[in-house]
Coordinates of C-alpha atoms and ligand atoms in Angstrom, one line a residue:
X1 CA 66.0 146.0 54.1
X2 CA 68.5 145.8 51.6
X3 CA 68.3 145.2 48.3
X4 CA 70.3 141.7 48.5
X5 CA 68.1 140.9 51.4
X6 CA 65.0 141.5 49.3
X7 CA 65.8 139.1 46.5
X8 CA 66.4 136.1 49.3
X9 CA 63.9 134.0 48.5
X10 CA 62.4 133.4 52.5
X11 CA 60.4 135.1 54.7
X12 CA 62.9 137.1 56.8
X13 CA 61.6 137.2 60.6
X14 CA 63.9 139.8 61.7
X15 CA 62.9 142.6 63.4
X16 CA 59.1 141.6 62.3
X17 CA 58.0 138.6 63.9
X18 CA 56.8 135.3 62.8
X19 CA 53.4 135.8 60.4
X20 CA 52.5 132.2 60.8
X21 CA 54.2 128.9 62.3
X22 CA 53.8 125.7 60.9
X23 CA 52.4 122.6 62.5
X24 CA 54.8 120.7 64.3
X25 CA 53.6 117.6 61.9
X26 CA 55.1 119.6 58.7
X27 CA 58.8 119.7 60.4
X28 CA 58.0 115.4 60.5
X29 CA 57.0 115.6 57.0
X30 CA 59.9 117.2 56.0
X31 CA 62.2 114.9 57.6
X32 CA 60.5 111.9 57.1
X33 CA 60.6 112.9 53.2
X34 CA 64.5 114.1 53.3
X35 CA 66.0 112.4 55.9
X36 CA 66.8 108.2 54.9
X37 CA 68.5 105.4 56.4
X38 CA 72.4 105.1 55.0
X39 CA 72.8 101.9 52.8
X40 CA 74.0 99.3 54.6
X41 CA 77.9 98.2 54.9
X42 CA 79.3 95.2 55.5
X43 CA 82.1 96.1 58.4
X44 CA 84.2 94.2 60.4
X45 CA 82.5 92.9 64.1
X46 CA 85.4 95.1 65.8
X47 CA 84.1 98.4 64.4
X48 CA 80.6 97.3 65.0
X49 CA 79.7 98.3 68.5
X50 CA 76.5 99.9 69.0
X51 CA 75.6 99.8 65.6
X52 CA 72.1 98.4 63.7
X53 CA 72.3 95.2 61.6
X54 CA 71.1 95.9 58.3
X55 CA 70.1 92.3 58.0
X56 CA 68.9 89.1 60.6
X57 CA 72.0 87.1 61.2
X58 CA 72.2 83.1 61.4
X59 CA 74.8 81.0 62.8
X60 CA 77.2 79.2 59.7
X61 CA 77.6 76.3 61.5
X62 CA 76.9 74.4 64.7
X63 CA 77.8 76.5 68.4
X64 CA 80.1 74.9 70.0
X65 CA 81.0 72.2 66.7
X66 CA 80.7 69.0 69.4
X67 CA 80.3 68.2 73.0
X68 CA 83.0 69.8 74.9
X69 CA 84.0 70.0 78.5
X70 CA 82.8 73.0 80.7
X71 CA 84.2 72.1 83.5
X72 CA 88.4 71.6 84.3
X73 CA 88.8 67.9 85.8
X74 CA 88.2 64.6 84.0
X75 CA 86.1 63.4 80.8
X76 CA 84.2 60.2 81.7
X77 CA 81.8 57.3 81.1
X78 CA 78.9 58.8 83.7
X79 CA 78.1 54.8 84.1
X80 CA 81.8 54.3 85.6
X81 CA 80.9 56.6 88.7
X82 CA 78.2 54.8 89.9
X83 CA 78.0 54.5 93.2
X84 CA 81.1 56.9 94.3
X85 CA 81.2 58.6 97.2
X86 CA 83.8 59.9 99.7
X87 CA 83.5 56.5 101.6
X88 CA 83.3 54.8 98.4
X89 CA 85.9 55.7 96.0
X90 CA 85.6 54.1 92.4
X91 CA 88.0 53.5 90.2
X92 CA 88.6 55.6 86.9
X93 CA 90.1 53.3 84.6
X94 CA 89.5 55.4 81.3
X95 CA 89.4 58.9 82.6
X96 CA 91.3 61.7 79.9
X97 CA 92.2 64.9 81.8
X98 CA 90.6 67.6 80.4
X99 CA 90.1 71.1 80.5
X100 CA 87.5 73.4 79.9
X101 CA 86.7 73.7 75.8
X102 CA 88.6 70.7 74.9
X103 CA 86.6 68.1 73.3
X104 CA 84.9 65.0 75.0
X105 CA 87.2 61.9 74.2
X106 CA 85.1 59.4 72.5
X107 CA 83.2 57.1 74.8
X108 CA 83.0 59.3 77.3
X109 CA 79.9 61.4 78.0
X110 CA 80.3 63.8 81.3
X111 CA 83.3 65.5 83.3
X112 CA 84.1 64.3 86.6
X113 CA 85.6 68.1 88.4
X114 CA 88.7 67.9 90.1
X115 CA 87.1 68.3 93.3
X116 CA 84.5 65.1 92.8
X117 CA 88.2 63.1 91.9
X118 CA 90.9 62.1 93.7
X119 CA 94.4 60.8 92.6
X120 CA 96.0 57.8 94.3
X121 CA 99.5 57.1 92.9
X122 CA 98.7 57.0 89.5
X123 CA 95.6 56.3 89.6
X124 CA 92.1 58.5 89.3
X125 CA 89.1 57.9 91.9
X126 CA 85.7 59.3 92.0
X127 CA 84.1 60.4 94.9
X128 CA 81.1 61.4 93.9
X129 CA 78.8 59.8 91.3
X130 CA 78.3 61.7 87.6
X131 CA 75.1 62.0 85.6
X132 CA 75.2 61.4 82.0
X133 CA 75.8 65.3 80.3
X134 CA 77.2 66.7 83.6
X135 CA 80.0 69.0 82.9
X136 CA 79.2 68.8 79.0
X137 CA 78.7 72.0 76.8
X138 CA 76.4 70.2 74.2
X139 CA 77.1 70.2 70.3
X140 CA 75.1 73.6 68.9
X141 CA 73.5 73.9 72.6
X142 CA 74.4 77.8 71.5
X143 CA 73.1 77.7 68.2
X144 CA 72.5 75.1 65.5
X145 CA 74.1 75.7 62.1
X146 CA 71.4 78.0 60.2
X147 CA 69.5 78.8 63.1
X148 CA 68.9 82.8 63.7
X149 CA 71.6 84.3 65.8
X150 CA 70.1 88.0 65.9
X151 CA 67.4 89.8 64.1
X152 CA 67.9 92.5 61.7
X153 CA 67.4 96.2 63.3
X154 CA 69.2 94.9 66.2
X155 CA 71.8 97.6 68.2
X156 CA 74.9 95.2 68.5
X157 CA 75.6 95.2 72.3
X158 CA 79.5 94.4 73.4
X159 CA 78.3 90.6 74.1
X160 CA 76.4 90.2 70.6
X161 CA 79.6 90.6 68.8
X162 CA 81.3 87.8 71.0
X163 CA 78.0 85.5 69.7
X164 CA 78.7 86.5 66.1
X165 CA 82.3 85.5 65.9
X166 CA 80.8 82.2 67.5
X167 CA 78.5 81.8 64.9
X168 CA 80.9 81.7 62.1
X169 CA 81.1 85.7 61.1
X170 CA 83.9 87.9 61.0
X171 CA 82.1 91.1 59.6
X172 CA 78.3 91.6 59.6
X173 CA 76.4 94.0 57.4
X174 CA 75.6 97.1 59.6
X175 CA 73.7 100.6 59.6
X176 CA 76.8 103.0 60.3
X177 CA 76.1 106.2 62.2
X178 CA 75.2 109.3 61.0
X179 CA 78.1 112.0 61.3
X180 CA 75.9 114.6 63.2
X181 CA 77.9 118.2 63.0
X182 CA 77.5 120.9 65.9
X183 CA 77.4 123.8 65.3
X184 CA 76.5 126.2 67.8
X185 CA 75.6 129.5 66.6
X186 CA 76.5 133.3 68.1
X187 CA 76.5 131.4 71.2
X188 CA 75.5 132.5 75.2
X189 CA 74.7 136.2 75.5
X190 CA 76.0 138.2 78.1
X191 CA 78.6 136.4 79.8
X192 CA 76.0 133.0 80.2
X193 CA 78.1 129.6 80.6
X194 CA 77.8 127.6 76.9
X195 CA 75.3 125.2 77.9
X196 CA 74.4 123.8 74.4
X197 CA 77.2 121.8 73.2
X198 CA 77.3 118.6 75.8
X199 CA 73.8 118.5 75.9
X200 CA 73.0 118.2 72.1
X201 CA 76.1 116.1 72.0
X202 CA 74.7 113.5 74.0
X203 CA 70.7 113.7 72.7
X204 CA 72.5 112.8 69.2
X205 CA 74.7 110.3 71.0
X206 CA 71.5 108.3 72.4
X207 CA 69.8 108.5 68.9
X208 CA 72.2 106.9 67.0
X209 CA 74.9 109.9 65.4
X210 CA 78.1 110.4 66.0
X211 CA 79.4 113.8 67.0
X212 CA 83.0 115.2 65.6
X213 CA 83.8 118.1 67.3
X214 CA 81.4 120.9 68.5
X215 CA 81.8 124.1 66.7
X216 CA 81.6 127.1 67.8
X217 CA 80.8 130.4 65.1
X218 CA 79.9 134.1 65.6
X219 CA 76.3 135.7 65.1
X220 CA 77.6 136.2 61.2
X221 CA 76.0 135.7 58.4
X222 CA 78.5 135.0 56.4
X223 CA 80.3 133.0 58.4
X224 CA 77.4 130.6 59.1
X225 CA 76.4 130.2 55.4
X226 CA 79.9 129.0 54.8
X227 CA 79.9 126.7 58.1
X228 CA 76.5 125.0 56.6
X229 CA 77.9 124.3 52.6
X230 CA 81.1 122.2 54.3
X231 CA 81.5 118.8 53.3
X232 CA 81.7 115.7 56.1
X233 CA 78.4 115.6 57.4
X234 CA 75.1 113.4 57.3
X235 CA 73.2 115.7 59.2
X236 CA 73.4 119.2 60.7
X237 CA 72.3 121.4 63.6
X238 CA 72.9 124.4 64.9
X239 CA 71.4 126.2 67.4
X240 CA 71.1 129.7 68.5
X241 CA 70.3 132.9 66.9
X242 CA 66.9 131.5 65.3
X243 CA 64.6 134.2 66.6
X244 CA 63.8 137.8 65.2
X245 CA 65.7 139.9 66.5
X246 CA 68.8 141.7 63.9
X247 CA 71.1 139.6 65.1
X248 CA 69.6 136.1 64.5
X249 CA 71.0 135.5 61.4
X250 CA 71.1 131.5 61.7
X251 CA 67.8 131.5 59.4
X252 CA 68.8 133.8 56.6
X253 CA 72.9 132.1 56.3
X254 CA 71.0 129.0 55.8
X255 CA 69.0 130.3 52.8
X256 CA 71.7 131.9 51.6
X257 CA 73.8 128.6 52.0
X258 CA 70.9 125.7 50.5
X259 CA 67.3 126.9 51.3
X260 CA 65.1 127.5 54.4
X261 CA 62.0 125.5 53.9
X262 CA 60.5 125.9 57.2
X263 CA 60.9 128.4 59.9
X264 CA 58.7 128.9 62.6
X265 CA 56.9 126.0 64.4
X266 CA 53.8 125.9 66.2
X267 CA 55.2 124.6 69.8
X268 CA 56.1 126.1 72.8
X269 CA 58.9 126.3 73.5
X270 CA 61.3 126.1 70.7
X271 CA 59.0 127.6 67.9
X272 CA 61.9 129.8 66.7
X273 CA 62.9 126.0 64.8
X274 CA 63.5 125.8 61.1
X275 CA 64.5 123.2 58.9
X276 CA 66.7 123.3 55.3
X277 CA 69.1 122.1 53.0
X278 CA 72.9 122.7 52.7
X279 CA 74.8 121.8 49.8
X280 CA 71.9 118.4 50.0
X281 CA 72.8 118.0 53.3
X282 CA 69.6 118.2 56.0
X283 CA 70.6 121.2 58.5
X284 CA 68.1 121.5 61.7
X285 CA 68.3 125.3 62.6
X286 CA 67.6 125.2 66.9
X287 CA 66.7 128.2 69.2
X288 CA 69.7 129.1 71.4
X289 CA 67.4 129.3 74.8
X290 CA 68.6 126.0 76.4
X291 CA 65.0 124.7 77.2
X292 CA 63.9 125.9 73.4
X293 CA 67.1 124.1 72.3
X294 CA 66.1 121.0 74.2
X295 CA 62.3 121.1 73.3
X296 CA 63.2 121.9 69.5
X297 CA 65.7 118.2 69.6
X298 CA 63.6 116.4 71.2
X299 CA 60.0 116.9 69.3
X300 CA 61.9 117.8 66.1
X301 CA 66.0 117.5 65.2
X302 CA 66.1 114.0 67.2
X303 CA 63.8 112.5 64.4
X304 CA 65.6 113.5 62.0
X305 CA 69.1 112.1 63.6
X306 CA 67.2 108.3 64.9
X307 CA 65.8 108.4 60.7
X308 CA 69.5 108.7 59.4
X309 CA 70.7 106.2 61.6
X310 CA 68.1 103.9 60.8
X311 CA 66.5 104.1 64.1
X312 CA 62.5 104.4 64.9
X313 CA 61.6 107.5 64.0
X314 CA 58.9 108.3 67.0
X315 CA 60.2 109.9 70.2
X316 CA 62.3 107.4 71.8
X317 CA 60.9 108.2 75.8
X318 CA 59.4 105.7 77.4
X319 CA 55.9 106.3 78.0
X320 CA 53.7 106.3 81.9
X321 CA 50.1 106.5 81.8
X322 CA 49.0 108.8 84.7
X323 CA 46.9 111.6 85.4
X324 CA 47.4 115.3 85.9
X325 CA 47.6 116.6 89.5
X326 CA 46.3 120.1 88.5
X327 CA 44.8 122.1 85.4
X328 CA 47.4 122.5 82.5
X329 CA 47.0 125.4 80.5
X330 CA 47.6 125.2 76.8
X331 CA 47.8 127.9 74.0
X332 CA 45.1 127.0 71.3
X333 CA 47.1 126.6 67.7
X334 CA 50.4 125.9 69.7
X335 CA 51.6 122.4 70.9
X336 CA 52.6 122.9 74.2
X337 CA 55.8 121.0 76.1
X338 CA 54.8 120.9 79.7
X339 CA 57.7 119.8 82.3
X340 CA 56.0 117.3 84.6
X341 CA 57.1 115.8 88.3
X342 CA 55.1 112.3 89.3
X343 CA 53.8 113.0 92.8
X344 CA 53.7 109.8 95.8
X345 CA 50.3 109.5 94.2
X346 CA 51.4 109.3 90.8
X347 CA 49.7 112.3 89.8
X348 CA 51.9 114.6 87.1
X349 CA 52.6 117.9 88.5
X350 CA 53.9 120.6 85.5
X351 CA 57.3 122.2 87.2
X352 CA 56.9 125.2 84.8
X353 CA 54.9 126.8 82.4
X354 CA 55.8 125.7 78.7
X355 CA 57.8 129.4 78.2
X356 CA 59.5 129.4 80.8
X357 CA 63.0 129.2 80.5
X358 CA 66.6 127.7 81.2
X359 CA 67.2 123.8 81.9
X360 CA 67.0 124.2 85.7
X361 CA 62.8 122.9 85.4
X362 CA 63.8 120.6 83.2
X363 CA 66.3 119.3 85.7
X364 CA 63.7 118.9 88.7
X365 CA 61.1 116.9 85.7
X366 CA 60.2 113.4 85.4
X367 CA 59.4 114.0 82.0
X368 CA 57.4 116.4 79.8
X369 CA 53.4 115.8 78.1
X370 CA 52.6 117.8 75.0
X371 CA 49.2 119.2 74.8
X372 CA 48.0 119.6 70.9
X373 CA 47.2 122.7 68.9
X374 CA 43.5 121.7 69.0
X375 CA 43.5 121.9 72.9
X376 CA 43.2 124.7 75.2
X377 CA 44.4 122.7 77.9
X378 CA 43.5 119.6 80.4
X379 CA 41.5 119.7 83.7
X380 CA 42.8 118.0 87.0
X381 CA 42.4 114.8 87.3
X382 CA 42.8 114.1 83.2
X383 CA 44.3 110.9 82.1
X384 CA 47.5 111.9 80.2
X385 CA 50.5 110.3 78.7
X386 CA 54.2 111.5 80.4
X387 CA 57.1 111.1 78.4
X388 CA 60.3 110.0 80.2
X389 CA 63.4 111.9 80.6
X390 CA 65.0 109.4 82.4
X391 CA 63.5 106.1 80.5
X392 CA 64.0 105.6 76.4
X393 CA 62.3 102.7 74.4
X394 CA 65.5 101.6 73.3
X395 CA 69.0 101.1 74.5
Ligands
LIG1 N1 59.2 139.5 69.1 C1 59.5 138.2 69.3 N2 60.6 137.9 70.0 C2 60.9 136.6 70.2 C3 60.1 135.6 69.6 C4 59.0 135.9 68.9 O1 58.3 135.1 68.3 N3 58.8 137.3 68.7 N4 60.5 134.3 69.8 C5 61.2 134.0 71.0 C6 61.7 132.7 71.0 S1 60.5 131.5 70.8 C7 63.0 132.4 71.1 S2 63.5 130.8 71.3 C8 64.1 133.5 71.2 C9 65.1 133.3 70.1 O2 66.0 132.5 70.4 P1 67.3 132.4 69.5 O3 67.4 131.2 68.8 O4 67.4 133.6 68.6 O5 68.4 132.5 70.6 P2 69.6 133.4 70.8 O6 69.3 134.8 70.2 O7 70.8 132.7 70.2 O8 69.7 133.5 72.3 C10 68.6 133.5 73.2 C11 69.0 133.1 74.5 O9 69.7 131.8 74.5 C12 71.0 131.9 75.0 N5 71.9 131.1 74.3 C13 72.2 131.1 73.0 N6 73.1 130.2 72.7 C14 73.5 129.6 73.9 C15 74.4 128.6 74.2 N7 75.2 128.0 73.3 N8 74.5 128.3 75.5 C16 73.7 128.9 76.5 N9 72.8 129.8 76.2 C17 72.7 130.2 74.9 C18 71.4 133.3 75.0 O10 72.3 133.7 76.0 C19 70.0 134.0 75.1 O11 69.7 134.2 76.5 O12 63.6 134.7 70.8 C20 62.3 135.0 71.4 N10 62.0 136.3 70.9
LIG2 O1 61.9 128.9 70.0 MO1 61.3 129.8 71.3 O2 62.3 129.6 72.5 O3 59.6 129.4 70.9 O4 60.6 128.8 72.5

């Protein structure tokens, strides 16, 4: 060890192994002490897509402002088509074109469509009798002035933003999203395909950040320390070279860059995790093994992305009560991710053991359960919770 290695003030894992991992629980703590919301901006609806209102949102004034047509054809007294039929025309005396928005002409109190009218000459007939309202977009049958349009937290969907500009507002306070930097570190080993980047791209898409580019940096020490310090970012991650070996030198450029405050966790896989700071700046260090990289985001960095966009913090899966379809082994003091299949029976069947790698298991999987530290495992036939891959909580 050298001396500038010595005076680094973490516990180097290189070339000697892990001497303890913490609990999965601490990584939370961390981020849930570290990790906040951003402050709220007020932003106009067009850049809004997607994002959380920071506040609950009510309508300024009535939706529509008075009865208007919803129908193309013509506005009415309902009384004055009493009795029409296609035998038995009546007479329109007082009946306004109209087309669909406009509003109703006073006295009149339905829309006649062209295809219950006909037109003699100059002259309007109906041939088929109205009910009062027919055809009639009430006054604030949207929303009434001051009535709540959408409640704070909400993710703006494309059609929410449409009912905003009907209820009066041109720009809504909103969450924005946390810019989320990639960067993927020393990359595949011996000729493997990158299979990091898209993945982790799209975990951080469905929790709320937004990605700039992916970037890509050699197993350097110094060239990692200098990737973590750079400016533009809410949050960080970068995955690979977290392990022991001399070349995983993710964990000691982070040091040197901000500080590692965790490294090690006590899961299976991706227990080659750490967590620090860069330049104040949160930086999730990831294992480069695809299924470690995948475990690590999902039980630990996706927390920490859904909390800076202002998101629940708790895994976002959708949760299936069933039972397990065989033994599952677990390691005592380890949380364990076990890739599950649902059987026609609906009993959960683990595709592969927790270490086992690559993304191919995790391809065949319905979802994963986690057996705790404090368990050496479930029999057959135990009642267990499955986690989704296919199913989130929210949209
Ligand atoms: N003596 C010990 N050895 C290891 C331990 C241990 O506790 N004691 N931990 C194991 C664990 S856990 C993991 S995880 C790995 C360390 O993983 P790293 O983060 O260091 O991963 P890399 O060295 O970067 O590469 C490992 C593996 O992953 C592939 N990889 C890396 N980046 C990518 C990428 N962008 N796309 C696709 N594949 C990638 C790489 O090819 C390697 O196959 O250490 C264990 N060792
Ligand atoms: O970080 Mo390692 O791949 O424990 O699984």
């Amino acid at each position: 060890m050298t001396a500038r290695e010595a005076a680094l003030p973490f516990h180097d894992v290189r070339g000697r192994g892990f001497s303890r991992r913490s609990p999965l629980t601490d990584g939370w703590e961390w981020i849930d002490n570290r990790v906040v919301a951003p402050a709220a901006r007020v932003l106009p609806l067009a850049d809004c897509a997607g994002l959380r209102l920071a506040d609950a949102i009510t309508a300024v004034g009535d939706w529509p402002p008075a009865d208007r047509a919803a129908l193309d054809g013509y506005a009415v007294a309902a009384a004055d088509t009493l009795g029409a039929g296609s035998y038995n025309p009546v007479p329109l005396t007082a009946a306004v074109a109209v087309s669909v928005g406009d509003a109703l002409p006073p006295g009149c109190d339905a829309v006649i469509p062209y295809e219950a009218a006909q037109a003699v000459g100059p002259f309007i007939e109906a041939i088929d009798a109205v009910a009062p309202g027919s055809g009639v977009e009430r006054r604030a049958a949207w929303a009434a002035g001051g009535s709540p349009l959408l409640p704070a937290g909400r993710r703006l969907r494309p059609a929410d933003l449409g009912l905003l500009a009907s209820g009066g507002h041109h720009s809504v306070p909103v969450l924005p999203a946390p810019r989320v930097r990639i960067l993927l570190a020393g990359g595949a080993k011996a000729g493997a395909p990158e299979q990091l980047g898209a993945m982790l791209a799209a975990l951080v898409g469905r929790d709320g950040g937004v990605v700039g580019a992916v970037g890509n940096l050699p197993a350097n020490l110094d060239a990692l320390a200098e990737a973590y310090v750079l400016p533009g970012a809410d949050l960080i991650l970068s995955a690979g070279r977290t392990g022991t070996g001399p070349d995983d030198v993710a964990p000691p450029a982070l040091a040197r860059a901000g500080s590692l405050d965790l490294h090690g966790i006590a899961m299976r896989p991706g227990g080659s995790a750490g967590l620090g700071r860069a330049g104040g700046t949160p930086v999730l260090l990831l294992p480069g093994e695809p299924m470690a990289a995948l475990a690590a985001y999902e039980l630990l960095a996706g927390r920490a992305v859904r909390r800076a966009a202002g998101l629940p913090a708790d895994l976002p899966h959708a949760t299936v009560q069933a039972v397990t379809a065989r033994k599952l082994v677990s390691e005592i003091g380890c949380l364990d991710l076990h890739r599950v299949r649902m059987d026609e029976e609906g009993r959960l069947e683990p595709v592969a053991s927790p270490g086992w790698p690559g993304l191919a298991a995790a391809a065949r999987a319905d979802g994963f359960v986690l057996i705790g530290a404090d368990s050496e495992g479930v029999p057959d036939g135990a009642p267990i919770t499955m986690y989704s891959f296919t199913k989130y909580r929210f949209a």
